[in-house]
Coordinates of C-alpha atoms in Angstrom, one line a residue:
Chain A
X216 CA -12.3 35.4 -9.7
X217 CA -9.8 35.5 -12.5
X218 CA -7.5 32.6 -11.6
X219 CA -4.0 31.7 -12.9
X220 CA -2.7 28.2 -12.2
X221 CA 1.0 27.6 -12.5
X222 CA 1.7 23.9 -13.0
X223 CA -1.0 22.1 -14.9
X224 CA -0.4 18.5 -13.6
X225 CA -2.6 16.3 -11.3
X226 CA -2.9 19.0 -8.6
X227 CA -3.1 22.1 -10.7
X228 CA -5.4 20.5 -13.2
X229 CA -7.8 19.1 -10.6
X230 CA -8.0 22.5 -8.8
X231 CA -8.9 24.0 -12.2
X232 CA -11.7 21.5 -12.8
X233 CA -13.3 22.1 -9.4
X234 CA -12.9 25.8 -9.3
X235 CA -14.7 26.1 -12.6
X236 CA -17.4 23.6 -11.5
X237 CA -18.0 25.6 -8.3
X238 CA -18.3 28.8 -10.4
X239 CA -15.5 30.4 -8.3
X240 CA -13.1 30.9 -11.3
X241 CA -14.6 33.2 -14.0
X242 CA -11.5 32.8 -16.2
X243 CA -8.8 30.2 -15.9
X244 CA -5.3 31.0 -17.2
X245 CA -2.6 28.4 -17.2
X246 CA 1.2 28.3 -17.2
X247 CA 3.4 25.3 -17.5
X248 CA 7.1 25.1 -18.2
X249 CA 6.4 22.0 -20.3
X250 CA 4.8 23.2 -23.5
X251 CA 3.3 19.8 -24.2
X252 CA 1.6 19.7 -20.8
X253 CA 0.3 23.3 -21.3
X254 CA -1.2 22.3 -24.7
X255 CA -2.8 19.2 -23.3
X256 CA -4.3 21.1 -20.4
X257 CA -5.9 23.5 -22.9
X258 CA -7.1 20.7 -25.1
X259 CA -8.7 19.0 -22.1
X260 CA -10.4 22.3 -21.2
X261 CA -8.7 22.4 -17.8
X262 CA -7.9 26.1 -18.5
X263 CA -9.3 28.7 -21.0
X264 CA -5.9 30.2 -22.0
X265 CA -2.2 29.3 -21.7
X266 CA 0.7 31.6 -21.9
X267 CA 4.0 32.8 -20.4
X268 CA 4.2 33.7 -16.7
X269 CA 4.3 37.5 -17.1
X270 CA 1.3 37.7 -19.4
X271 CA -0.8 35.4 -17.3
X272 CA -0.3 37.4 -14.1
X273 CA -1.7 40.7 -15.5
X274 CA -5.2 41.5 -13.9
X275 CA -5.5 38.2 -12.2
X276 CA -7.2 37.8 -8.7
X277 CA -5.7 34.5 -7.6
X278 CA -2.5 32.8 -8.5
X279 CA -2.1 29.1 -7.5
X280 CA 1.3 27.4 -7.7
X281 CA 1.2 23.7 -8.1
X282 CA 4.7 22.8 -9.1
X283 CA 7.6 20.8 -7.7
X284 CA 8.8 22.4 -4.4
X285 CA 12.3 23.1 -5.7
X286 CA 10.9 25.2 -8.5
X287 CA 8.4 26.7 -6.1
X288 CA 11.0 28.2 -3.8
X289 CA 12.7 29.8 -6.8
X290 CA 9.6 31.0 -8.6
X291 CA 7.4 32.2 -5.7
X292 CA 9.5 35.4 -4.9
X293 CA 9.5 36.2 -8.6
X294 CA 5.7 35.8 -8.8
X295 CA 5.3 38.1 -5.8
X296 CA 7.5 40.7 -7.6
X297 CA 5.3 40.7 -10.6
X298 CA 1.8 40.8 -9.2
X299 CA -0.3 43.9 -8.5
X300 CA -1.7 44.9 -5.1
X301 CA -5.1 43.1 -5.6
X302 CA -3.6 39.7 -6.5
X303 CA -3.2 37.0 -4.0
X304 CA -0.9 33.9 -4.3
X305 CA -1.4 30.4 -2.9
X306 CA 0.9 27.5 -3.1
X307 CA 0.1 23.8 -2.9
X308 CA 3.6 22.5 -1.9
X309 CA 4.1 19.4 0.3
X310 CA 6.8 21.1 2.3
X311 CA 6.2 24.4 4.1
X312 CA 9.4 25.4 6.0
X313 CA 11.6 26.1 3.0
X314 CA 8.7 27.8 1.0
X315 CA 7.8 30.2 3.9
X316 CA 11.5 31.0 4.4
X317 CA 11.9 31.8 0.7
X318 CA 9.5 34.8 1.0
X319 CA 9.8 35.7 4.7
X320 CA 11.2 39.2 4.0
X321 CA 9.3 39.8 0.7
X322 CA 7.4 43.1 0.7
X323 CA 4.3 41.3 -0.6
X324 CA 4.5 38.4 1.9
X325 CA 1.0 39.3 3.2
X326 CA -0.4 38.6 -0.3
X327 CA 0.7 35.0 0.0
X328 CA -1.0 32.1 1.7
X329 CA 1.2 29.0 2.3
X330 CA -1.0 25.9 1.9
X331 CA -0.8 22.2 1.6
X332 CA -3.9 20.6 0.3
X333 CA -3.3 16.9 1.2
X334 CA -4.5 14.9 -1.8
X335 CA -3.0 13.1 -4.7
X336 CA -2.6 9.9 -6.6
X337 CA 0.4 8.1 -7.9
X338 CA -0.3 9.5 -11.4
X339 CA 0.9 12.8 -12.8
X340 CA 0.3 15.2 -15.7
X341 CA -2.8 17.0 -16.9
X342 CA -4.5 13.8 -18.0
X343 CA -4.3 12.5 -14.4
X344 CA -6.5 15.5 -13.2
X345 CA -10.1 14.8 -12.1
X346 CA -13.0 16.4 -10.3
X347 CA -13.4 15.6 -6.6
X348 CA -9.7 14.9 -5.8
X349 CA -9.8 17.3 -2.8
X350 CA -13.4 16.7 -1.6
X351 CA -13.4 16.0 2.2
X352 CA -9.6 16.0 2.5
X353 CA -7.5 18.1 4.8
X354 CA -5.9 21.4 3.8
X355 CA -3.1 22.9 6.0
X356 CA -2.4 26.6 6.1
X357 CA 0.9 27.6 7.7
X358 CA 1.9 31.0 9.0
X359 CA -1.6 32.2 8.6
X360 CA -0.8 35.3 10.7
X361 CA 1.6 36.5 8.0
X362 CA -1.2 36.6 5.3
X363 CA -3.6 39.6 5.0
X364 CA -7.2 39.1 5.8
X365 CA -8.1 39.7 2.2
X366 CA -5.6 37.0 1.1
X367 CA -6.9 34.6 3.7
X368 CA -10.5 35.2 2.6
X369 CA -9.8 34.6 -1.0
X370 CA -7.8 31.5 -0.2
X371 CA -10.6 30.1 1.9
X372 CA -13.0 30.7 -1.0
X373 CA -10.7 28.5 -3.1
X374 CA -10.3 25.7 -0.5
X375 CA -14.0 25.7 0.4
X376 CA -14.9 25.4 -3.3
X377 CA -12.6 22.3 -3.4
X378 CA -14.6 20.9 -0.5
X379 CA -11.6 20.8 1.8
X380 CA -11.3 21.0 5.6
X381 CA -8.7 23.6 6.4
X382 CA -6.6 23.5 9.5
X383 CA -3.8 25.8 10.7
X384 CA -0.3 24.8 11.8
X385 CA 3.2 26.1 12.3
X386 CA 5.4 25.4 9.2
X387 CA 7.9 23.4 11.2
X388 CA 5.2 21.3 12.9
X389 CA 3.7 20.7 9.5
X390 CA 7.0 19.4 8.1
X391 CA 7.6 17.2 11.1
X392 CA 4.2 15.5 11.0
X393 CA 4.0 15.0 7.2
X394 CA 7.5 13.5 7.3
X395 CA 6.0 10.6 9.3
X396 CA 2.5 10.3 7.9
X397 CA 3.1 11.0 4.2
X398 CA 6.8 11.3 3.2
X399 CA 7.9 8.1 5.0
X400 CA 5.3 6.0 3.4
X401 CA 6.5 7.2 0.0
X402 CA 10.1 6.3 0.9
X403 CA 8.9 2.9 2.2
X404 CA 7.1 2.1 -1.1
X405 CA 9.9 3.5 -3.4
X406 CA 12.5 1.3 -1.6
X407 CA 10.3 -1.8 -1.4
X408 CA 9.8 -1.6 -5.2
X409 CA 13.5 -1.0 -5.7
X410 CA 14.5 -3.9 -3.4
X411 CA 12.2 -6.4 -5.1
X412 CA 13.2 -5.3 -8.6
X413 CA 16.9 -5.5 -7.6
X414 CA 16.6 -9.1 -6.2
X415 CA 14.0 -10.7 -8.4
X416 CA 15.9 -10.3 -11.7
X417 CA 13.2 -12.2 -13.5
X418 CA 10.2 -9.8 -13.5
X419 CA 7.9 -12.6 -14.5
X420 CA 8.3 -14.0 -11.0
X421 CA 7.1 -10.8 -9.4
X422 CA 4.1 -10.5 -11.7
X423 CA 3.2 -14.2 -11.1
X424 CA 3.7 -14.3 -7.3
X425 CA 2.5 -10.9 -6.3
X426 CA -1.0 -10.4 -5.1
X427 CA -3.2 -7.4 -4.4
X428 CA -1.3 -6.9 -1.1
X429 CA 2.0 -6.3 -2.7
X430 CA 0.4 -4.0 -5.3
X431 CA -1.2 -1.9 -2.5
X432 CA 2.0 -1.7 -0.4
X433 CA 4.2 -0.7 -3.4
X434 CA 1.7 1.5 -5.2
X435 CA 3.4 4.8 -4.3
X436 CA 6.6 3.6 -5.9
X437 CA 4.9 4.7 -9.2
X438 CA 5.0 8.4 -8.0
X439 CA 6.9 11.1 -9.9
X440 CA 10.6 11.4 -8.9
X441 CA 10.6 15.0 -10.3
X442 CA 8.0 15.9 -7.7
X443 CA 9.1 13.7 -4.8
X444 CA 12.9 14.0 -4.8
X445 CA 12.7 17.8 -4.1
X446 CA 10.1 17.2 -1.3
X447 CA 12.5 14.7 0.3
X448 CA 15.4 17.1 0.1
X449 CA 13.5 20.1 1.5
X450 CA 12.2 18.0 4.3
X451 CA 15.6 16.2 4.8
X452 CA 15.9 16.6 8.5
X453 CA 12.5 15.4 9.6
X454 CA 12.4 12.7 6.9
X455 CA 15.8 11.3 7.9
X456 CA 14.6 11.1 11.5
X457 CA 11.5 9.3 10.4
X458 CA 13.4 7.0 8.2
X459 CA 15.9 6.2 11.0
X460 CA 13.0 5.3 13.3
X461 CA 11.6 3.1 10.6
X462 CA 14.9 1.3 10.1
X463 CA 15.3 0.8 13.8
X464 CA 11.8 -0.7 14.0
X465 CA 12.6 -3.0 11.1
X466 CA 15.9 -4.1 12.7
X467 CA 14.2 -4.8 16.0
X468 CA 11.7 -7.0 14.1
X469 CA 14.5 -8.7 12.3
X470 CA 16.2 -9.4 15.6
X471 CA 13.0 -11.0 17.0
X472 CA 12.6 -13.0 13.8
X473 CA 16.2 -14.3 13.9
X474 CA 15.6 -15.4 17.5
X475 CA 12.2 -16.9 16.4
X476 CA 10.7 -14.9 19.3
X477 CA 7.0 -15.6 18.6
X478 CA 5.8 -13.6 21.5
X479 CA 7.6 -10.4 20.5
X480 CA 6.7 -10.8 16.8
X481 CA 3.0 -11.3 17.7
X482 CA 3.1 -8.4 20.1
X483 CA 4.5 -6.0 17.5
X484 CA 2.0 -7.1 14.8
X485 CA -0.9 -6.8 17.2
X486 CA 0.2 -3.2 18.1
X487 CA 0.5 -2.4 14.4
X488 CA -3.1 -3.7 14.0
X489 CA -4.2 -0.5 15.8
X490 CA -3.7 1.3 12.5
X491 CA -7.1 -0.3 11.4
X492 CA -9.0 2.2 13.6
X493 CA -7.2 5.2 12.0
X494 CA -7.6 3.8 8.4
X495 CA -11.3 3.4 8.8
X496 CA -11.4 7.2 9.6
X497 CA -9.4 7.9 6.4
X498 CA -11.5 5.7 4.2
X499 CA -14.7 7.4 5.4
X500 CA -13.2 10.9 5.3
X501 CA -14.3 11.7 1.8
X502 CA -17.9 10.5 2.4
X503 CA -18.5 12.5 5.6
X504 CA -20.4 15.7 5.7
X505 CA -18.0 18.6 5.3
X506 CA -17.8 20.7 8.5
X507 CA -18.1 24.5 8.1
X508 CA -14.6 26.0 7.8
X509 CA -13.8 28.7 10.3
X510 CA -10.5 30.5 10.6
X511 CA -9.3 29.5 14.0
X512 CA -5.8 30.8 14.0
Chain B
X18 CA -17.0 -34.5 -4.3
X19 CA -17.6 -34.6 -0.6
X20 CA -15.3 -31.9 0.7
X21 CA -14.1 -31.1 4.2
X22 CA -12.6 -27.7 4.9
X23 CA -10.5 -27.3 8.0
X24 CA -10.2 -23.6 8.9
X25 CA -13.3 -21.6 8.1
X26 CA -11.7 -18.1 7.7
X27 CA -11.2 -15.9 4.7
X28 CA -9.4 -18.6 2.7
X29 CA -11.3 -21.7 3.8
X30 CA -14.7 -19.8 3.6
X31 CA -14.0 -18.4 0.1
X32 CA -12.9 -21.8 -1.2
X33 CA -16.2 -23.3 0.2
X34 CA -18.3 -20.6 -1.6
X35 CA -16.7 -21.1 -5.0
X36 CA -16.5 -24.9 -4.8
X37 CA -20.3 -25.0 -4.1
X38 CA -21.0 -22.5 -6.9
X39 CA -19.0 -24.5 -9.4
X40 CA -20.9 -27.7 -8.4
X41 CA -17.6 -29.4 -7.5
X42 CA -18.5 -29.9 -3.8
X43 CA -21.6 -32.0 -3.4
X44 CA -21.4 -31.8 0.4
X45 CA -19.3 -29.3 2.4
X46 CA -18.2 -30.2 5.9
X47 CA -16.4 -27.7 8.1
X48 CA -14.0 -27.9 11.1
X49 CA -12.7 -24.9 13.1
X50 CA -10.9 -24.9 16.4
X51 CA -12.8 -21.7 17.2
X52 CA -16.4 -22.8 17.9
X53 CA -17.8 -19.3 17.3
X54 CA -16.1 -19.2 13.8
X55 CA -17.6 -22.7 13.1
X56 CA -21.1 -21.6 14.1
X57 CA -20.8 -18.4 12.0
X58 CA -19.6 -20.4 8.9
X59 CA -22.7 -22.6 9.3
X60 CA -25.0 -19.6 9.7
X61 CA -23.5 -18.0 6.6
X62 CA -24.1 -21.2 4.7
X63 CA -20.4 -21.5 3.8
X64 CA -20.7 -25.2 4.8
X65 CA -23.5 -27.7 5.3
X66 CA -22.3 -29.3 8.5
X67 CA -19.7 -28.6 11.2
X68 CA -18.2 -31.0 13.6
X69 CA -15.0 -32.4 15.1
X70 CA -12.0 -33.4 13.0
X71 CA -12.4 -37.2 13.3
X72 CA -16.1 -37.2 12.3
X73 CA -15.7 -34.8 9.4
X74 CA -13.0 -37.0 7.8
X75 CA -15.1 -40.1 7.4
X76 CA -16.1 -40.8 3.8
X77 CA -14.8 -37.5 2.5
X78 CA -13.1 -37.2 -0.9
X79 CA -11.1 -34.0 -0.5
X80 CA -9.8 -32.4 2.7
X81 CA -8.6 -28.8 2.4
X82 CA -6.5 -27.3 5.2
X83 CA -6.7 -23.5 5.4
X84 CA -5.3 -22.8 8.9
X85 CA -2.2 -20.9 10.3
X86 CA 1.0 -22.7 9.1
X87 CA 2.2 -23.5 12.6
X88 CA -1.0 -25.5 13.3
X89 CA -0.8 -26.9 9.8
X90 CA 2.6 -28.6 10.3
X91 CA 1.2 -30.2 13.5
X92 CA -2.2 -31.2 12.2
X93 CA -1.4 -32.4 8.6
X94 CA 0.4 -35.7 9.7
X95 CA -2.6 -36.4 12.0
X96 CA -5.1 -35.8 9.1
X97 CA -3.1 -38.2 6.9
X98 CA -3.2 -40.8 9.7
X99 CA -7.0 -40.6 9.9
X100 CA -8.1 -40.6 6.2
X101 CA -9.0 -43.6 4.1
X102 CA -7.2 -44.7 0.8
X103 CA -9.6 -42.7 -1.4
X104 CA -9.3 -39.3 0.3
X105 CA -6.9 -36.7 -0.8
X106 CA -5.6 -33.7 1.2
X107 CA -4.6 -30.2 0.0
X108 CA -3.2 -27.4 2.1
X109 CA -3.3 -23.7 1.4
X110 CA -0.4 -22.6 3.5
X111 CA 1.8 -19.6 2.5
X112 CA 5.0 -21.5 3.3
X113 CA 5.9 -24.8 1.7
X114 CA 9.3 -26.0 3.0
X115 CA 8.3 -26.8 6.6
X116 CA 4.9 -28.2 5.5
X117 CA 6.4 -30.6 3.0
X118 CA 9.1 -31.6 5.5
X119 CA 6.4 -32.4 8.2
X120 CA 5.0 -35.2 6.0
X121 CA 8.1 -36.2 3.9
X122 CA 8.2 -39.8 5.4
X123 CA 4.5 -40.3 5.9
X124 CA 3.1 -43.5 4.4
X125 CA 0.2 -41.5 2.8
X126 CA 2.5 -38.6 1.5
X127 CA 1.2 -39.4 -2.1
X128 CA -2.4 -38.6 -1.0
X129 CA -1.3 -35.0 -0.2
X130 CA -0.9 -32.1 -2.6
X131 CA 1.2 -29.1 -1.2
X132 CA -0.4 -25.9 -2.6
X133 CA -0.3 -22.2 -2.1
X134 CA -3.2 -20.4 -3.7
X135 CA -1.9 -16.8 -3.7
X136 CA -4.9 -14.7 -2.7
X137 CA -6.2 -12.8 0.3
X138 CA -7.2 -9.6 1.8
X139 CA -6.2 -7.9 5.1
X140 CA -9.5 -9.2 6.6
X141 CA -10.0 -12.5 8.4
X142 CA -12.8 -14.8 9.7
X143 CA -15.8 -16.4 8.0
X144 CA -17.5 -13.1 7.4
X145 CA -14.5 -12.0 5.3
X146 CA -15.0 -14.8 2.8
X147 CA -16.4 -14.0 -0.6
X148 CA -16.9 -15.5 -4.1
X149 CA -14.2 -14.7 -6.7
X150 CA -11.3 -14.3 -4.3
X151 CA -9.1 -16.7 -6.3
X152 CA -10.3 -16.0 -9.8
X153 CA -7.4 -15.4 -12.2
X154 CA -4.8 -15.6 -9.4
X155 CA -1.7 -17.8 -9.3
X156 CA -1.7 -21.2 -7.4
X157 CA 1.6 -22.8 -6.7
X158 CA 2.0 -26.6 -6.3
X159 CA 5.2 -27.8 -4.7
X160 CA 6.7 -31.3 -4.8
X161 CA 4.1 -32.3 -7.4
X162 CA 6.1 -35.5 -8.1
X163 CA 5.4 -36.8 -4.6
X164 CA 1.6 -36.7 -5.1
X165 CA -0.2 -39.5 -6.8
X166 CA -1.9 -38.8 -10.2
X167 CA -5.3 -39.3 -8.5
X168 CA -4.4 -36.7 -5.8
X169 CA -3.1 -34.3 -8.4
X170 CA -6.2 -34.7 -10.6
X171 CA -8.6 -34.0 -7.8
X172 CA -6.5 -31.0 -6.6
X173 CA -6.6 -29.6 -10.1
X174 CA -10.4 -30.0 -10.2
X175 CA -10.5 -27.8 -7.1
X176 CA -8.1 -25.1 -8.3
X177 CA -9.7 -25.0 -11.8
X178 CA -13.1 -24.6 -10.1
X179 CA -11.6 -21.6 -8.2
X180 CA -10.5 -20.1 -11.6
X181 CA -6.8 -20.3 -10.6
X182 CA -3.7 -20.6 -12.9
X183 CA -1.6 -23.4 -11.4
X184 CA 2.2 -23.4 -11.7
X185 CA 4.8 -25.9 -10.3
X186 CA 7.8 -25.0 -8.2
X187 CA 10.3 -26.5 -5.8
X188 CA 9.3 -25.9 -2.2
X189 CA 12.6 -24.1 -1.4
X190 CA 12.3 -21.9 -4.6
X191 CA 8.7 -21.1 -3.5
X192 CA 9.7 -19.9 -0.1
X193 CA 12.6 -17.8 -1.4
X194 CA 10.4 -15.9 -4.0
X195 CA 7.4 -15.4 -1.7
X196 CA 9.7 -14.0 1.0
X197 CA 10.5 -11.1 -1.4
X198 CA 7.3 -10.6 -3.2
X199 CA 4.7 -11.3 -0.4
X200 CA 6.2 -11.7 3.0
X201 CA 8.5 -8.6 2.8
X202 CA 5.6 -6.3 1.8
X203 CA 3.7 -7.5 4.9
X204 CA 6.7 -6.8 7.2
X205 CA 7.2 -3.4 5.5
X206 CA 3.5 -2.5 6.2
X207 CA 3.4 -3.9 9.7
X208 CA 6.5 -1.9 10.7
X209 CA 5.4 1.3 8.9
X210 CA 2.2 1.2 10.9
X211 CA 4.1 0.4 14.1
X212 CA 6.6 3.2 13.6
X213 CA 4.0 5.9 12.8
X214 CA 1.8 4.8 15.8
X215 CA 4.9 4.9 18.0
X216 CA 6.0 8.4 17.0
X217 CA 2.7 10.1 16.4
X218 CA 1.3 9.8 19.9
X219 CA -1.7 11.8 19.0
X220 CA -3.7 9.5 16.6
X221 CA -5.8 12.5 15.5
X222 CA -2.7 13.8 13.7
X223 CA -2.4 10.6 11.7
X224 CA -6.0 10.6 10.7
X225 CA -6.0 14.3 9.7
X226 CA -2.7 14.3 7.8
X227 CA -2.9 10.8 6.1
X228 CA -4.1 10.6 2.6
X229 CA -5.0 7.6 0.4
X230 CA -1.3 7.0 -0.2
X231 CA -0.6 6.3 3.4
X232 CA -3.7 4.1 3.7
X233 CA -2.6 2.0 0.7
X234 CA 1.0 1.6 1.9
X235 CA 0.0 0.5 5.4
X236 CA -3.0 -1.5 4.5
X237 CA -1.4 -4.9 5.2
X238 CA -0.7 -3.8 8.8
X239 CA -4.3 -4.8 9.5
X240 CA -3.5 -8.4 8.7
X241 CA -4.0 -11.2 11.4
X242 CA -0.9 -11.7 13.6
X243 CA -2.2 -15.3 14.3
X244 CA -1.8 -16.1 10.7
X245 CA 1.3 -14.0 9.8
X246 CA 3.6 -14.5 12.8
X247 CA 3.9 -18.3 12.1
X248 CA 4.5 -17.6 8.3
X249 CA 7.3 -15.3 9.1
X250 CA 8.9 -17.8 11.6
X251 CA 8.6 -20.7 9.2
X252 CA 10.2 -18.6 6.4
X253 CA 12.7 -17.0 8.8
X254 CA 15.8 -17.6 6.7
X255 CA 14.6 -16.2 3.4
X256 CA 12.5 -13.5 5.0
X257 CA 15.5 -12.2 7.1
X258 CA 17.6 -12.1 3.9
X259 CA 14.9 -10.1 2.2
X260 CA 14.5 -7.8 5.2
X261 CA 18.2 -7.3 5.4
X262 CA 18.2 -6.3 1.7
X263 CA 15.3 -3.9 2.3
X264 CA 17.1 -2.3 5.3
X265 CA 20.3 -1.9 3.2
X266 CA 18.3 -0.2 0.4
X267 CA 16.7 2.1 3.0
X268 CA 20.0 3.0 4.6
X269 CA 21.6 3.8 1.2
X270 CA 18.7 6.0 0.4
X271 CA 19.1 7.7 3.8
X272 CA 22.8 8.3 3.1
X273 CA 22.0 10.0 -0.3
X274 CA 19.3 12.0 1.5
X275 CA 21.6 13.2 4.3
X276 CA 24.1 14.2 1.5
X277 CA 21.3 15.9 -0.4
X278 CA 22.5 13.9 -3.4
X279 CA 19.7 14.8 -5.8
X280 CA 21.1 12.8 -8.6
X281 CA 21.2 9.5 -6.7
X282 CA 17.8 10.1 -5.0
X283 CA 16.2 10.8 -8.4
X284 CA 18.0 7.7 -10.0
X285 CA 16.7 5.3 -7.3
X286 CA 13.2 6.6 -7.5
X287 CA 13.2 6.4 -11.3
X288 CA 14.4 2.8 -11.1
X289 CA 11.6 2.0 -8.6
X290 CA 9.1 3.5 -11.1
X291 CA 9.7 0.3 -13.2
X292 CA 7.3 -1.4 -10.8
X293 CA 4.5 0.4 -12.7
X294 CA 4.9 -2.1 -15.6
X295 CA 4.6 -5.1 -13.2
X296 CA 1.7 -3.6 -11.3
X297 CA -0.3 -3.1 -14.5
X298 CA 0.1 -6.8 -15.0
X299 CA -1.2 -7.6 -11.5
X300 CA -4.1 -5.3 -11.8
X301 CA -5.3 -6.8 -15.0
X302 CA -4.6 -10.4 -13.8
X303 CA -8.1 -11.1 -12.6
X304 CA -9.7 -9.7 -15.7
X305 CA -7.8 -11.7 -18.3
X306 CA -9.1 -14.9 -19.9
X307 CA -8.0 -17.8 -17.8
X308 CA -5.5 -20.0 -19.7
X309 CA -6.2 -23.8 -19.7
X310 CA -4.3 -25.4 -16.9
X311 CA -1.9 -28.2 -17.8
X312 CA 0.3 -30.1 -15.5
X313 CA 3.8 -29.3 -16.7
X314 CA 5.9 -30.7 -14.0

């Protein structure tokens, strides 16, 4: 399949590497608003050609958008305007409600598959891309009933080639669950980093006193604001609910702390320990045998 | 040196392994209130002998206490009561104010060195112990001027053998800085885990939607409540200040989020990105050449 990737960063670049490796992409075309990124992606052989949007959409089979979600909602309708009948479009955005809404009445809505391949690192740009990023991870497709069978089949070819386990969900359900499980942990890390930098004026103290535990907890604070600020804004309602819940939990813990209520502190921490069971599942996720994907919705 | 380790978990066990490896400990005796832990430590060859406190203190050169800080403040004065003139005692507690206070008027105060070797993982128990845990990490000694030269020299032999970089600090300063840099990140992770478990009643959703980012942020929620609840209580004043700062930062972010104030959200996240520079330092900490330790205070 002739494949065009719009956005040649960590996600777009890693998709390119593995689609080529799997032999799914016969020709890889790339588009990036940042010319330096586009050039680097070409130099790293992530794609075969780079160029402007219009030129790169001619005669292509699959278009994959891997760009910040605020740009996505603006660019997606325009991409659908420009493609031919045989082309299908997939997005990789971390929000799904706003994106689906942006094309809900588009005449080519059925050529679009709304997806969220859940994978990433705290790094960004073409040089952050690597093979295997998506292997064994979960991919979510939303509003699958609005995509044509042809579009769905081609999209599944892509996600199967990446080694992903695809599941189906309502866009609104998606946004609610990822607010808690993904977006909240990013906010928690960004603000932990911000608080510590704010208070510990002497950065030497942080470097000297911090162990691997602090490094792990704050790691996501290295993530790209260009990518994450728009995600937080588009998922504002569910994220602010999740954040409010987190703040209430922290305040309750602080209350028990101020009262030196050992029993309650211990109880809360013991309950939190249950996360161990779930984390073991995540850590083994990428090493388990990939189940056969079937379209179930 | 004949060495007695009280508390045969991750910290005590890892100290035992590396003191033996370095040839510093000629005979390793172990004490653990939990008989199953003591037996396992013996089976794993972490120590040569196990026994009751009184017996294990006879004729020993160095006693190392690696037990929860609430037990430490109770047991430390008793250990000082029981030892002979030639024995020195080191603790490895994560708080220093309460521990120093517990023995401030003890007649053998100068045989004690108050230390905090900053290292650990989210795992606990003798089987979690491993060689190299302390290599290249920071060790903090507090109230060094209250320890005799003989005690300090023996303690430095221990921390040098572990490969640690020792620095000196006031106990109160120590407690203030670790509240922000270590204890707050533990609270942040425990409560993130608790919040997500509370809201996402179906644990399958968490396992399916969580990526490596969530796993990293919440990792410390697996830590032992027996160890951490007493640390939080002993450092209540500084930790509740740190926690209040964190809550205020989260609330301010939520305010900008509710207003969809892109500029402020972006600004906060860009400032938090500065943590990258510090984390690079931490990640290379254990691979850099160990500077020669010198007692500077």
